[in-house]
Tab-separated table of C-alpha atoms in Angstrom:
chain	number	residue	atom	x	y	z
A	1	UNK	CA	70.788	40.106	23.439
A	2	UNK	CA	73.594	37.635	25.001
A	3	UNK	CA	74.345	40.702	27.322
A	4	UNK	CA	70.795	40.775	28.748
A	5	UNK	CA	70.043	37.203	29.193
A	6	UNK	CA	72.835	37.077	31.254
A	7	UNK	CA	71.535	39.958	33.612
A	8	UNK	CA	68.129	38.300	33.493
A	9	UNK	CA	69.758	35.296	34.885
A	10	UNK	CA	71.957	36.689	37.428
A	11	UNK	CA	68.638	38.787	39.036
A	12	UNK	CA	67.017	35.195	39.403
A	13	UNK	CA	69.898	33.836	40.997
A	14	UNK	CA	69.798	36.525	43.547
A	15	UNK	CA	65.705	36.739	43.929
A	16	UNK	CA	65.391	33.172	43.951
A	17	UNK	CA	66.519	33.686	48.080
A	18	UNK	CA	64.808	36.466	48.486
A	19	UNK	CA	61.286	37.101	49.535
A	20	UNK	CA	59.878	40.021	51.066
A	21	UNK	CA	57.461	40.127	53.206
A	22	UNK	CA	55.806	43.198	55.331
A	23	UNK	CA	58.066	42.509	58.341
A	24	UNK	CA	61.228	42.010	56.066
A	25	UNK	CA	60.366	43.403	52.692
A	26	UNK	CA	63.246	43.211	50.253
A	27	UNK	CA	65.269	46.235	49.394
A	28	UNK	CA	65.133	46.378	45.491
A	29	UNK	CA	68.061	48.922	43.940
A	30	UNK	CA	68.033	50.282	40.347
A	31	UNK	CA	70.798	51.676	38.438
A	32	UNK	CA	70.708	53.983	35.513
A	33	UNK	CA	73.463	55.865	33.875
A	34	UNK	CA	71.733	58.926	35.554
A	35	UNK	CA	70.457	58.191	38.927
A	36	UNK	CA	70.002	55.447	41.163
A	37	UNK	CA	66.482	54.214	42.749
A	38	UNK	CA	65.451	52.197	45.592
A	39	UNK	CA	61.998	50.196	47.069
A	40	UNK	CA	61.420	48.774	49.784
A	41	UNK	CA	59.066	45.805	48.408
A	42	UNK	CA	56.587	43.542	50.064
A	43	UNK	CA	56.396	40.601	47.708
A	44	UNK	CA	53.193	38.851	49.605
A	45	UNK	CA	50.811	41.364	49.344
A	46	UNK	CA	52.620	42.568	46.114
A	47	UNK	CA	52.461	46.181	47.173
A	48	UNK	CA	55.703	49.090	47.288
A	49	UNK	CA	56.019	50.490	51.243
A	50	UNK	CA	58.733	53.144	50.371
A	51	UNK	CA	60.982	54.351	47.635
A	52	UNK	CA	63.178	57.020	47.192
A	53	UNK	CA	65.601	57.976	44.025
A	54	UNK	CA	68.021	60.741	43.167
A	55	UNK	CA	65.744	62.829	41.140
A	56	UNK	CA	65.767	66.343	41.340
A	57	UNK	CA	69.376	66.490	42.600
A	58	UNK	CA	70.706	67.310	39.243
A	59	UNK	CA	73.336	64.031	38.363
A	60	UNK	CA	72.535	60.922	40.336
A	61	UNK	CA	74.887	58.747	38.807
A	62	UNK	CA	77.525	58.917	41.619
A	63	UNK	CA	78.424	57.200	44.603
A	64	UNK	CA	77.195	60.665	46.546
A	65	UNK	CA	73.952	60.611	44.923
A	66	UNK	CA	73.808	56.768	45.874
A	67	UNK	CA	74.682	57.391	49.719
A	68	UNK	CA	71.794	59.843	49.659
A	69	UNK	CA	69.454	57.608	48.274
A	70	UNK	CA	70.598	55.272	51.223
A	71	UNK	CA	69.858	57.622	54.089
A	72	UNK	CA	66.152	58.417	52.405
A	73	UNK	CA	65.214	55.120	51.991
A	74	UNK	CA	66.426	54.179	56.185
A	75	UNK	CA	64.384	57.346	57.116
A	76	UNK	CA	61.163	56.084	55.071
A	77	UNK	CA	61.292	52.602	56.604
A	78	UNK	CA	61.718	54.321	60.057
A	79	UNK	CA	58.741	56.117	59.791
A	80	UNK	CA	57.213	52.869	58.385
A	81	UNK	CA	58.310	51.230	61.499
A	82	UNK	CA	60.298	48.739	59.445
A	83	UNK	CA	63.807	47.835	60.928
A	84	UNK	CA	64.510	44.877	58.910
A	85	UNK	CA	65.311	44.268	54.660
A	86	UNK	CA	66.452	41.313	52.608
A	87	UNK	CA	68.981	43.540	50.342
A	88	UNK	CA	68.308	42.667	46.515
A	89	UNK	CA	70.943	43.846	44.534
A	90	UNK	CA	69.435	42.086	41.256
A	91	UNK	CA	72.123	41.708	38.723
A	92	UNK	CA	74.520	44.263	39.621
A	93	UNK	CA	77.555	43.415	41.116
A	94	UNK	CA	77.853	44.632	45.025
A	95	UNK	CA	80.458	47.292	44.588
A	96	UNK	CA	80.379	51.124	43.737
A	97	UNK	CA	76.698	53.029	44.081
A	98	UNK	CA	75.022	49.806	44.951
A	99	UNK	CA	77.198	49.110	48.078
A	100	UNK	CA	77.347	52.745	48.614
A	101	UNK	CA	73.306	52.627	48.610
A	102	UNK	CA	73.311	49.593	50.722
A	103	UNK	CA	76.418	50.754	53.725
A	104	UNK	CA	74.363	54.172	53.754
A	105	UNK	CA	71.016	52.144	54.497
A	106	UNK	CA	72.889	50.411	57.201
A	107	UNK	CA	74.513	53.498	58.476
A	108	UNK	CA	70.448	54.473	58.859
A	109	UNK	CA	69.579	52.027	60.517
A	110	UNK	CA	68.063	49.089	58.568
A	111	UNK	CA	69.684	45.599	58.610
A	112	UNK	CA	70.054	42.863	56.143
C-alpha cells in the first residue's frame, strides 16, 4: 500500500506540468513486466490520437521492444501531422525502457 501511494504521488508531481493539448499532446508511457505501451494524449478534448505497444512481438519487456515502441509511436504522430509532445514519464524513473522509448521517439522525429 506504502509502495503505491508513493507512485501515485510521484505521477502527480510529474502531470501536474504537463498538459496536452492537440498541438502538443502529452506522450503517456506504460510499463509492465511484459511489454511496454505508449499514447499520445490530448488532455483538452480528453480524447487518445495514437498509441502503439509491444504486443504481438512475443516479450516486450526489453529495452529492444521499448525502442520499437518508440519508432511506432513517431511514425503515428507523423501521419497525424503532430511534431511536438510533452513527454510524461508518470512515476517511473527516466532510465532503461522508458528513456529507451523516449530517445527512439526523438530519433523519429518528435520533440519534447
Amino acid at each position: 500500500k506504502a509502495k503505491h501511494k508513493q507512485q501515485l504521488r510521484r505521477a502527480r508531481h510529474v502531470r501536474n506540468r504537463i498538459f496536452g493539448t492537440p498541438e502538443r499532446p502529452r506522450l503517456s508511457v506504460y510499463r509492465s513486466n511484459m511489454h511496454i505501451y505508449a499514447q499520445l494524449i490530448d488532455d483538452a478534448a480528453g480524447v487518445t490520437l495514437a498509441a502503439a505497444n509491444s504486443l504481438g512481438n512475443g516479450y516486450g519487456g526489453n529495452v529492444k521492444a521499448a525502442v520499437a515502441v518508440g519508432r511506432k509511436i513517431a511514425e503515428a504522430a507523423k501521419a497525424k501531422g503532430i511534431t511536438k509532445a510533452a513527454f510524461d514519464r508518470g512515476h517511473y524513473k527516466y532510465h532503461g525502457r522508458v528513456k529507451a522509448l523516449a530517445e527512439a521517439a526523438r530519433e523519429g522525429g518528435l520533440q519534447f
